[in-house]
Amino acid sequence: MGLDVKWALDWLKLSAKAMEEHRVELIELDRAIGDSDHGENMDRGFQAVVQKLDETPPETPGAALKAAAMALMSKVGGAAGPLYGTAYLRAATSLGDTNDIEAEALAAALAAARDGVVARGKAELGDKTMIDAWTPAVKAAEKAAAGGADSLAVLEAAAEAAEKGAMATDPLVARKGRASYLGERSAGHRDPGAASTALLLRAAAEAAAGSTGDTGADAV
Amino acid sequence: MTVGIVVVSHSSKIADGAVELAAQMAPDVELVAAGGTDDERIGTSLEKVLAAVEQSLVDSGGDGVVVLTDLGSAVMTAESAVEFASDPDAVLLADAPLVEGLVAAAVAAQSGAGVEDVRKAAEAVAFGNVPAGVGGPEIPDNKGEPDASGDFELINPLGMHARPAAKIAGGLSGLEAEVTVNGVDGMSIMALMALAAGKGSTLRVEASGKDALKAVEYVGRLVEEGFGEL
């Protein structure tokens, strides 16, 4: 069995928990090179996501991600709203009506999400944005899926690559977003968007570990 | 019915204020403000923007909607709203400075321009502090003789100010012609205003291209009618 709606719900709820726990950290990252609202915006946005999912429980992972997209686009306020909103929306479209996401489809959904962020934000790899976490994550996920890994292993590979990608933004000079106004002074700080992307993908892997654990499936 | 216009800003005060300003010059155009977040913080909200776009689609009765935005994420939220809109093809985003672009778009809509031309009118306003004659679409110099030209004396009491400039630029943006007025780009509201041409001064209009004659006649008629201010 691949991942189902329970995984999607767990993912979004663990995401909300991660945003709450890392709120101050993200605010501080954003204070260094942006407008210091990222942690607060993401926390508020994911609270709205959880509320919406509780009000209208979705039946498929795609429906869950679509509901999350709408909530994020309406409640986040900053650039992260339309960016993450588009990411979840494109992932939802890529998944369709399935309730059984296998590794290949999962990697394809992550790629669709990343493509959505690129289309919306027009950033490229190395611009010191969330793309620097998304793109390594997608590459790692595609490689894992092609190598026969299961959904959990795909997400773990993606999360690890996103974390490394986020750390690798530290020395970069920002070329997109509010941080780009700082020019050279943006170097030496981690990009808050890349940091939140790594947290969200880690939550996806944790949710998958929980889901597969519940069903007694082999976690590797 | 005219083209509808939606203003998306991070701040509800900016959106409301810009609409108020443009409404003075375009009393018949439905202008909808979508500024700030749902809880009135600084930011943009898909829900708010989408509601404004849908309202504008209804208000404009099928004539179409042009959306103007301020900083970064407002553009992204507006793009998302267009994707979700009931009639995405009828909604155009204008890449223009918010206030100047809005005024140009509103005046173009007021004068009955179609949705494409309203967007063009907004986009003909250049970003930044551009010296007169440099704004808007590039006009090659040393082109030799223009295809059509004319000299017109300003008879309206206030001379060249924002509304006449917007009327000239808005109308010209719908024509296939490169037009200069006293040497500056005829499609740049800011450049036209910077001429500071008062009552009694003469506008030298030179146009090249397929609609050159129409363009000269258009400006001439506006000037002779005193831009509707007489």
GROMACS .gro file of C-alpha atoms in nm:
model
  450
    1MET     CA    1   0.000   0.000   0.000
    2GLY     CA    2   0.119   0.349  -0.081
    3LEU     CA    3   0.029   0.666   0.107
    4ASP     CA    4  -0.335   0.760   0.162
    5VAL     CA    5  -0.542   1.048   0.295
    6LYS     CA    6  -0.436   0.973   0.652
    7TRP     CA    7  -0.077   1.042   0.550
    8ALA     CA    8  -0.177   1.373   0.390
    9LEU     CA    9  -0.369   1.479   0.701
   10ASP     CA   10  -0.084   1.371   0.929
   11TRP     CA   11   0.160   1.558   0.709
   12LEU     CA   12  -0.036   1.882   0.723
   13LYS     CA   13  -0.092   1.851   1.099
   14LEU     CA   14   0.275   1.776   1.161
   15SER     CA   15   0.356   2.072   0.937
   16ALA     CA   16   0.139   2.295   1.154
   17LYS     CA   17   0.317   2.163   1.463
   18ALA     CA   18   0.657   2.225   1.303
   19MET     CA   19   0.562   2.581   1.208
   20GLU     CA   20   0.445   2.647   1.563
   21GLU     CA   21   0.763   2.499   1.713
   22HIS     CA   22   0.997   2.678   1.474
   23ARG     CA   23   0.800   3.002   1.462
   24VAL     CA   24   1.058   3.209   1.648
   25GLU     CA   25   1.349   3.053   1.459
   26LEU     CA   26   1.189   3.140   1.124
   27ILE     CA   27   1.105   3.491   1.245
   28GLU     CA   28   1.470   3.541   1.341
   29LEU     CA   29   1.598   3.410   1.008
   30ASP     CA   30   1.358   3.644   0.831
   31ARG     CA   31   1.447   3.937   1.057
   32ALA     CA   32   1.809   3.905   0.942
   33ILE     CA   33   1.738   3.937   0.572
   34GLY     CA   34   1.367   4.003   0.520
   35ASP     CA   35   1.066   4.154   0.693
   36SER     CA   36   1.060   3.915   0.992
   37ASP     CA   37   0.709   3.786   0.929
   38HIS     CA   38   0.778   3.442   0.783
   39GLY     CA   39   0.750   3.245   1.107
   40GLU     CA   40   0.434   3.421   1.213
   41ASN     CA   41   0.278   3.397   0.867
   42MET     CA   42   0.352   3.026   0.831
   43ASP     CA   43   0.224   2.952   1.181
   44ARG     CA   44  -0.097   3.142   1.117
   45GLY     CA   45  -0.136   2.987   0.771
   46PHE     CA   46  -0.101   2.630   0.895
   47GLN     CA   47  -0.337   2.694   1.185
   48ALA     CA   48  -0.591   2.791   0.920
   49VAL     CA   49  -0.507   2.475   0.725
   50VAL     CA   50  -0.573   2.252   1.027
   51GLN     CA   51  -0.897   2.436   1.101
   52LYS     CA   52  -1.017   2.391   0.745
   53LEU     CA   53  -0.930   2.020   0.744
   54ASP     CA   54  -1.120   1.973   1.072
   55GLU     CA   55  -1.425   2.156   0.936
   56THR     CA   56  -1.437   1.966   0.607
   57PRO     CA   57  -1.244   1.639   0.625
   58PRO     CA   58  -1.110   1.557   0.277
   59GLU     CA   59  -1.134   1.207   0.132
   60THR     CA   60  -0.819   1.193  -0.078
   61PRO     CA   61  -0.463   1.324  -0.037
   62GLY     CA   62  -0.522   1.548  -0.337
   63ALA     CA   63  -0.830   1.704  -0.176
   64ALA     CA   64  -0.638   1.758   0.148
   65LEU     CA   65  -0.354   1.934  -0.030
   66LYS     CA   66  -0.595   2.146  -0.231
   67ALA     CA   67  -0.776   2.259   0.085
   68ALA     CA   68  -0.437   2.342   0.238
   69ALA     CA   69  -0.341   2.541  -0.071
   70MET     CA   70  -0.652   2.757  -0.052
   71ALA     CA   71  -0.608   2.820   0.320
   72LEU     CA   72  -0.241   2.914   0.280
   73MET     CA   73  -0.307   3.149  -0.011
   74SER     CA   74  -0.576   3.326   0.185
   75LYS     CA   75  -0.424   3.338   0.531
   76VAL     CA   76  -0.045   3.359   0.508
   77GLY     CA   77  -0.035   3.715   0.373
   78GLY     CA   78   0.328   3.719   0.256
   79ALA     CA   79   0.491   3.571  -0.052
   80ALA     CA   80   0.498   3.228   0.114
   81GLY     CA   81   0.118   3.211   0.076
   82PRO     CA   82   0.093   3.203  -0.302
   83LEU     CA   83   0.423   3.012  -0.328
   84TYR     CA   84   0.336   2.725  -0.095
   85GLY     CA   85  -0.027   2.747  -0.204
   86THR     CA   86   0.074   2.693  -0.565
   87ALA     CA   87   0.308   2.411  -0.460
   88TYR     CA   88   0.032   2.220  -0.278
   89LEU     CA   89  -0.217   2.292  -0.554
   90ARG     CA   90   0.010   2.158  -0.829
   91ALA     CA   91   0.091   1.854  -0.614
   92ALA     CA   92  -0.282   1.796  -0.565
   93THR     CA   93  -0.343   1.817  -0.940
   94SER     CA   94  -0.056   1.579  -1.005
   95LEU     CA   95  -0.196   1.324  -0.756
   96GLY     CA   96  -0.552   1.339  -0.888
   97ASP     CA   97  -0.810   1.123  -0.710
   98THR     CA   98  -0.575   0.850  -0.593
   99ASN     CA   99  -0.583   0.725  -0.237
  100ASP     CA  100  -0.281   0.505  -0.284
  101ILE     CA  101   0.030   0.707  -0.368
  102GLU     CA  102   0.324   0.500  -0.481
  103ALA     CA  103   0.684   0.619  -0.494
  104GLU     CA  104   0.685   0.731  -0.859
  105ALA     CA  105   0.364   0.932  -0.824
  106LEU     CA  106   0.495   1.087  -0.505
  107ALA     CA  107   0.818   1.199  -0.673
  108ALA     CA  108   0.612   1.336  -0.963
  109ALA     CA  109   0.389   1.530  -0.719
  110LEU     CA  110   0.694   1.682  -0.550
  111ALA     CA  111   0.831   1.782  -0.891
  112ALA     CA  112   0.496   1.940  -0.980
  113ALA     CA  113   0.501   2.131  -0.652
  114ARG     CA  114   0.854   2.258  -0.719
  115ASP     CA  115   0.759   2.356  -1.076
  116GLY     CA  116   0.465   2.552  -0.934
  117VAL     CA  117   0.694   2.746  -0.701
  118VAL     CA  118   0.930   2.821  -0.989
  119ALA     CA  119   0.643   2.934  -1.212
  120ARG     CA  120   0.498   3.159  -0.941
  121GLY     CA  121   0.817   3.303  -0.794
  122LYS     CA  122   1.038   3.293  -1.105
  123ALA     CA  123   1.342   3.209  -0.893
  124GLU     CA  124   1.624   2.983  -1.005
  125LEU     CA  125   1.853   2.750  -0.819
  126GLY     CA  126   2.111   2.955  -0.629
  127ASP     CA  127   1.891   3.267  -0.587
  128LYS     CA  128   1.874   3.198  -0.210
  129THR     CA  129   1.507   3.103  -0.202
  130MET     CA  130   1.296   2.800  -0.115
  131ILE     CA  131   1.387   2.661  -0.459
  132ASP     CA  132   1.731   2.582  -0.314
  133ALA     CA  133   1.558   2.334  -0.083
  134TRP     CA  134   1.290   2.216  -0.327
  135THR     CA  135   1.511   2.130  -0.622
  136PRO     CA  136   1.760   1.902  -0.439
  137ALA     CA  137   1.460   1.741  -0.267
  138VAL     CA  138   1.290   1.666  -0.599
  139LYS     CA  139   1.613   1.529  -0.746
  140ALA     CA  140   1.666   1.303  -0.445
  141ALA     CA  141   1.304   1.187  -0.453
  142GLU     CA  142   1.319   1.107  -0.825
  143LYS     CA  143   1.645   0.918  -0.781
  144ALA     CA  144   1.508   0.718  -0.489
  145ALA     CA  145   1.184   0.634  -0.675
  146ALA     CA  146   1.376   0.531  -0.986
  147GLY     CA  147   1.592   0.306  -0.767
  148GLY     CA  148   1.287   0.121  -0.640
  149ALA     CA  149   1.248   0.289  -0.300
  150ASP     CA  150   0.905   0.299  -0.133
  151SER     CA  151   0.711   0.616  -0.054
  152LEU     CA  152   0.863   0.655   0.292
  153ALA     CA  153   1.217   0.624   0.160
  154VAL     CA  154   1.136   0.874  -0.117
  155LEU     CA  155   1.018   1.129   0.139
  156GLU     CA  156   1.314   1.067   0.367
  157ALA     CA  157   1.551   1.124   0.077
  158ALA     CA  158   1.362   1.443  -0.014
  159ALA     CA  159   1.365   1.574   0.344
  160GLU     CA  160   1.736   1.510   0.387
  161ALA     CA  161   1.820   1.678   0.057
  162ALA     CA  162   1.599   1.977   0.144
  163GLU     CA  163   1.773   2.017   0.480
  164LYS     CA  164   2.114   2.014   0.311
  165GLY     CA  165   1.986   2.253   0.044
  166ALA     CA  166   1.856   2.495   0.309
  167MET     CA  167   2.190   2.490   0.492
  168ALA     CA  168   2.367   2.553   0.162
  169THR     CA  169   2.179   2.885   0.126
  170ASP     CA  170   2.381   3.033   0.416
  171PRO     CA  171   2.666   3.180   0.205
  172LEU     CA  172   2.450   3.278  -0.094
  173VAL     CA  173   2.364   3.633  -0.198
  174ALA     CA  174   1.988   3.669  -0.246
  175ARG     CA  175   1.867   3.747  -0.597
  176LYS     CA  176   1.491   3.721  -0.538
  177GLY     CA  177   1.243   3.840  -0.279
  178ARG     CA  178   1.277   4.101  -0.008
  179ALA     CA  179   1.628   3.977   0.084
  180SER     CA  180   1.757   4.075  -0.261
  181TYR     CA  181   1.733   4.441  -0.157
  182LEU     CA  182   2.017   4.366   0.088
  183GLY     CA  183   2.256   4.247  -0.184
  184GLU     CA  184   2.587   4.120  -0.041
  185ARG     CA  185   2.461   4.171   0.313
  186SER     CA  186   2.219   3.880   0.264
  187ALA     CA  187   2.514   3.636   0.264
  188GLY     CA  188   2.583   3.462   0.596
  189HIS     CA  189   2.218   3.398   0.678
  190ARG     CA  190   1.999   3.099   0.598
  191ASP     CA  191   1.704   3.165   0.369
  192PRO     CA  192   1.384   3.142   0.577
  193GLY     CA  193   1.182   2.999   0.286
  194ALA     CA  194   1.436   2.723   0.226
  195ALA     CA  195   1.434   2.653   0.602
  196SER     CA  196   1.054   2.622   0.613
  197THR     CA  197   1.055   2.399   0.302
  198ALA     CA  198   1.298   2.163   0.476
  199LEU     CA  199   1.071   2.155   0.783
  200LEU     CA  200   0.762   2.079   0.573
  201LEU     CA  201   0.931   1.798   0.380
  202ARG     CA  202   1.065   1.651   0.706
  203ALA     CA  203   0.705   1.654   0.834
  204ALA     CA  204   0.600   1.465   0.519
  205ALA     CA  205   0.857   1.194   0.592
  206GLU     CA  206   0.757   1.176   0.958
  207ALA     CA  207   0.392   1.140   0.859
  208ALA     CA  208   0.484   0.859   0.622
  209ALA     CA  209   0.685   0.684   0.893
  210GLY     CA  210   0.381   0.708   1.120
  211SER     CA  211   0.141   0.586   0.849
  212THR     CA  212   0.350   0.292   0.743
  213GLY     CA  213   0.426   0.214   1.108
  214ASP     CA  214   0.051   0.194   1.182
  215THR     CA  215  -0.009  -0.056   0.905
  216GLY     CA  216   0.293  -0.261   1.005
  217ALA     CA  217   0.457  -0.210   0.666
  218ASP     CA  218   0.830  -0.234   0.624
  219ALA     CA  219   0.969   0.114   0.683
  220VAL     CA  220   1.257   0.065   0.438
  221MET     CA  221  -2.037   4.927  -1.926
  222THR     CA  222  -1.660   4.970  -1.913
  223VAL     CA  223  -1.365   4.744  -1.839
  224GLY     CA  224  -1.342   4.678  -1.464
  225ILE     CA  225  -1.027   4.740  -1.264
  226VAL     CA  226  -0.902   4.565  -0.949
  227VAL     CA  227  -0.630   4.713  -0.729
  228VAL     CA  228  -0.424   4.468  -0.523
  229SER     CA  229  -0.196   4.609  -0.255
  230HIS     CA  230  -0.030   4.485   0.062
  231SER     CA  231  -0.208   4.766   0.240
  232SER     CA  232  -0.583   4.821   0.239
  233LYS     CA  233  -0.519   5.193   0.280
  234ILE     CA  234  -0.305   5.202  -0.034
  235ALA     CA  235  -0.563   5.006  -0.234
  236ASP     CA  236  -0.855   5.218  -0.110
  237GLY     CA  237  -0.664   5.543  -0.159
  238ALA     CA  238  -0.550   5.455  -0.510
  239VAL     CA  239  -0.908   5.367  -0.604
  240GLU     CA  240  -1.033   5.694  -0.458
  241LEU     CA  241  -0.775   5.887  -0.659
  242ALA     CA  242  -0.848   5.712  -0.988
  243ALA     CA  243  -1.225   5.734  -0.938
  244GLN     CA  244  -1.201   6.114  -0.959
  245MET     CA  245  -1.083   6.081  -1.316
  246ALA     CA  246  -1.294   5.784  -1.415
  247PRO     CA  247  -1.635   5.823  -1.251
  248ASP     CA  248  -1.804   5.552  -1.462
  249VAL     CA  249  -1.542   5.282  -1.417
  250GLU     CA  250  -1.599   5.014  -1.155
  251LEU     CA  251  -1.282   5.013  -0.945
  252VAL     CA  252  -1.248   4.747  -0.678
  253ALA     CA  253  -0.985   4.762  -0.401
  254ALA     CA  254  -0.837   4.442  -0.260
  255GLY     CA  255  -0.572   4.547  -0.011
  256GLY     CA  256  -0.436   4.384   0.304
  257THR     CA  257  -0.514   4.048   0.458
  258ASP     CA  258  -0.850   3.916   0.574
  259ASP     CA  259  -0.777   4.042   0.925
  260GLU     CA  260  -0.656   4.381   0.802
  261ARG     CA  261  -0.286   4.321   0.841
  262ILE     CA  262  -0.022   4.409   0.581
  263GLY     CA  263  -0.020   4.138   0.313
  264THR     CA  264  -0.239   3.998   0.040
  265SER     CA  265  -0.520   3.744   0.052
  266LEU     CA  266  -0.628   3.516  -0.228
  267GLU     CA  267  -0.982   3.515  -0.095
  268LYS     CA  268  -1.002   3.894  -0.096
  269VAL     CA  269  -0.842   3.930  -0.439
  270LEU     CA  270  -1.053   3.653  -0.591
  271ALA     CA  271  -1.371   3.810  -0.450
  272ALA     CA  272  -1.270   4.146  -0.600
  273VAL     CA  273  -1.195   3.989  -0.938
  274GLU     CA  274  -1.529   3.807  -0.942
  275GLN     CA  275  -1.716   4.122  -0.843
  276SER     CA  276  -1.534   4.312  -1.115
  277LEU     CA  277  -1.617   4.043  -1.373
  278VAL     CA  278  -1.984   4.098  -1.289
  279ASP     CA  279  -1.957   4.479  -1.275
  280SER     CA  280  -1.786   4.494  -1.612
  281GLY     CA  281  -2.059   4.286  -1.773
  282GLY     CA  282  -1.823   4.084  -1.991
  283ASP     CA  283  -1.598   4.373  -2.095
  284GLY     CA  284  -1.313   4.223  -1.896
  285VAL     CA  285  -1.101   4.312  -1.596
  286VAL     CA  286  -0.753   4.458  -1.556
  287VAL     CA  287  -0.565   4.397  -1.230
  288LEU     CA  288  -0.297   4.631  -1.096
  289THR     CA  289  -0.066   4.524  -0.815
  290ASP     CA  290   0.205   4.660  -0.588
  291LEU     CA  291   0.502   4.458  -0.455
  292GLY     CA  292   0.610   4.096  -0.517
  293SER     CA  293   0.360   3.874  -0.342
  294ALA     CA  294   0.068   4.089  -0.455
  295VAL     CA  295   0.162   3.991  -0.809
  296MET     CA  296   0.175   3.623  -0.711
  297THR     CA  297  -0.158   3.639  -0.530
  298ALA     CA  298  -0.315   3.815  -0.826
  299GLU     CA  299  -0.179   3.549  -1.064
  300SER     CA  300  -0.327   3.279  -0.841
  301ALA     CA  301  -0.661   3.459  -0.833
  302VAL     CA  302  -0.669   3.473  -1.213
  303GLU     CA  303  -0.611   3.097  -1.225
  304PHE     CA  304  -0.908   3.042  -0.994
  305ALA     CA  305  -1.135   3.302  -1.155
  306SER     CA  306  -1.458   3.191  -1.322
  307ASP     CA  307  -1.340   3.345  -1.650
  308PRO     CA  308  -0.957   3.358  -1.640
  309ASP     CA  309  -0.927   3.476  -2.001
  310ALA     CA  310  -1.122   3.791  -1.922
  311VAL     CA  311  -0.879   3.899  -1.650
  312LEU     CA  312  -0.548   4.063  -1.745
  313LEU     CA  313  -0.264   4.156  -1.510
  314ALA     CA  314  -0.092   4.486  -1.584
  315ASP     CA  315   0.279   4.516  -1.511
  316ALA     CA  316   0.281   4.883  -1.418
  317PRO     CA  317   0.351   5.120  -1.130
  318LEU     CA  318   0.041   5.101  -0.912
  319VAL     CA  319  -0.075   5.461  -0.888
  320GLU     CA  320   0.030   5.598  -1.226
  321GLY     CA  321  -0.066   5.276  -1.402
  322LEU     CA  322  -0.405   5.274  -1.233
  323VAL     CA  323  -0.479   5.631  -1.332
  324ALA     CA  324  -0.382   5.560  -1.694
  325ALA     CA  325  -0.589   5.241  -1.698
  326ALA     CA  326  -0.889   5.405  -1.537
  327VAL     CA  327  -0.890   5.694  -1.783
  328ALA     CA  328  -0.853   5.453  -2.075
  329ALA     CA  329  -1.144   5.247  -1.942
  330GLN     CA  330  -1.349   5.563  -1.890
  331SER     CA  331  -1.296   5.653  -2.255
  332GLY     CA  332  -1.431   5.314  -2.357
  333ALA     CA  333  -1.109   5.129  -2.437
  334GLY     CA  334  -1.116   4.749  -2.450
  335VAL     CA  335  -0.951   4.530  -2.192
  336GLU     CA  336  -0.625   4.485  -2.388
  337ASP     CA  337  -0.594   4.859  -2.444
  338VAL     CA  338  -0.666   4.938  -2.081
  339ARG     CA  339  -0.380   4.710  -1.985
  340LYS     CA  340  -0.156   4.868  -2.249
  341ALA     CA  341  -0.241   5.214  -2.116
  342ALA     CA  342  -0.127   5.106  -1.769
  343GLU     CA  343   0.187   4.938  -1.897
  344ALA     CA  344   0.283   5.236  -2.111
  345VAL     CA  345   0.358   5.414  -1.783
  346ALA     CA  346   0.725   5.350  -1.718
  347PHE     CA  347   0.869   5.236  -1.386
  348GLY     CA  348   1.114   5.461  -1.207
  349ASN     CA  349   1.209   5.824  -1.239
  350VAL     CA  350   1.249   5.833  -1.614
  351PRO     CA  351   1.350   6.152  -1.787
  352ALA     CA  352   1.096   6.289  -2.031
  353GLY     CA  353   1.100   6.106  -2.360
  354VAL     CA  354   1.254   5.789  -2.228
  355GLY     CA  355   0.947   5.633  -2.070
  356GLY     CA  356   0.723   5.369  -2.218
  357PRO     CA  357   0.791   5.169  -2.532
  358GLU     CA  358   1.116   5.259  -2.702
  359ILE     CA  359   1.100   5.508  -2.976
  360PRO     CA  360   1.392   5.490  -3.217
  361ASP     CA  361   1.535   5.836  -3.281
  362ASN     CA  362   1.686   5.958  -3.609
  363LYS     CA  363   1.395   5.801  -3.790
  364GLY     CA  364   1.380   6.079  -4.041
  365GLU     CA  365   1.046   6.231  -4.131
  366PRO     CA  366   0.736   6.118  -3.942
  367ASP     CA  367   0.448   5.969  -4.144
  368ALA     CA  368   0.209   6.227  -4.003
  369SER     CA  369   0.236   6.535  -3.787
  370GLY     CA  370   0.037   6.828  -3.660
  371ASP     CA  371   0.057   7.131  -3.431
  372PHE     CA  372  -0.223   7.194  -3.185
  373GLU     CA  373  -0.269   7.478  -2.940
  374LEU     CA  374  -0.389   7.389  -2.593
  375ILE     CA  375  -0.713   7.575  -2.523
  376ASN     CA  376  -0.830   7.411  -2.203
  377PRO     CA  377  -0.770   7.632  -1.897
  378LEU     CA  378  -0.547   7.387  -1.709
  379GLY     CA  379  -0.334   7.284  -2.006
  380MET     CA  380  -0.154   6.954  -1.987
  381HIS     CA  381  -0.219   6.785  -1.652
  382ALA     CA  382  -0.284   6.432  -1.542
  383ARG     CA  383  -0.618   6.373  -1.710
  384PRO     CA  384  -0.529   6.505  -2.055
  385ALA     CA  385  -0.200   6.316  -2.036
  386ALA     CA  386  -0.382   5.997  -1.943
  387LYS     CA  387  -0.635   6.050  -2.222
  388ILE     CA  388  -0.364   6.099  -2.481
  389ALA     CA  389  -0.155   5.807  -2.360
  390GLY     CA  390  -0.456   5.580  -2.312
  391GLY     CA  391  -0.593   5.637  -2.661
  392LEU     CA  392  -0.258   5.614  -2.835
  393SER     CA  393  -0.179   5.283  -2.668
  394GLY     CA  394  -0.454   5.125  -2.877
  395LEU     CA  395  -0.307   5.245  -3.206
  396GLU     CA  396  -0.029   5.098  -3.416
  397ALA     CA  397   0.188   5.404  -3.424
  398GLU     CA  398   0.493   5.549  -3.260
  399VAL     CA  399   0.399   5.893  -3.144
  400THR     CA  400   0.591   6.178  -2.989
  401VAL     CA  401   0.442   6.491  -2.840
  402ASN     CA  402   0.692   6.774  -2.823
  403GLY     CA  403   0.960   6.510  -2.853
  404VAL     CA  404   0.847   6.288  -2.567
  405ASP     CA  405   0.677   5.949  -2.583
  406GLY     CA  406   0.306   6.004  -2.640
  407MET     CA  407   0.221   5.686  -2.452
  408SER     CA  408   0.396   5.789  -2.133
  409ILE     CA  409   0.162   5.976  -1.900
  410MET     CA  410   0.452   6.085  -1.683
  411ALA     CA  411   0.652   6.218  -1.977
  412LEU     CA  412   0.348   6.407  -2.110
  413MET     CA  413   0.280   6.559  -1.769
  414ALA     CA  414   0.646   6.653  -1.739
  415LEU     CA  415   0.605   6.874  -2.047
  416ALA     CA  416   0.416   7.110  -1.817
  417ALA     CA  417   0.252   7.263  -2.124
  418GLY     CA  418   0.010   7.535  -2.017
  419LYS     CA  419  -0.289   7.692  -2.188
  420GLY     CA  420  -0.184   7.858  -2.511
  421SER     CA  421   0.122   7.645  -2.568
  422THR     CA  422   0.148   7.430  -2.878
  423LEU     CA  423   0.179   7.054  -2.893
  424ARG     CA  424   0.383   6.921  -3.184
  425VAL     CA  425   0.260   6.569  -3.258
  426GLU     CA  426   0.467   6.343  -3.480
  427ALA     CA  427   0.363   5.988  -3.561
  428SER     CA  428   0.499   5.699  -3.761
  429GLY     CA  429   0.345   5.363  -3.840
  430LYS     CA  430   0.022   5.222  -3.978
  431ASP     CA  431  -0.206   5.437  -3.765
  432ALA     CA  432   0.011   5.750  -3.777
  433LEU     CA  433  -0.260   5.972  -3.925
  434LYS     CA  434  -0.522   5.842  -3.683
  435ALA     CA  435  -0.288   5.910  -3.392
  436VAL     CA  436  -0.229   6.270  -3.493
  437GLU     CA  437  -0.601   6.322  -3.550
  438TYR     CA  438  -0.679   6.165  -3.215
  439VAL     CA  439  -0.451   6.399  -3.023
  440GLY     CA  440  -0.566   6.694  -3.233
  441ARG     CA  441  -0.930   6.624  -3.158
  442LEU     CA  442  -0.865   6.591  -2.785
  443VAL     CA  443  -0.677   6.919  -2.779
  444GLU     CA  444  -0.941   7.101  -2.986
  445GLU     CA  445  -1.217   6.971  -2.761
  446GLY     CA  446  -1.020   7.097  -2.461
  447PHE     CA  447  -1.007   6.740  -2.332
  448GLY     CA  448  -1.375   6.769  -2.247
  449GLU     CA  449  -1.303   7.040  -1.989
  450LEU     CA  450  -1.457   7.335  -2.171
   0.00000   0.00000   0.00000
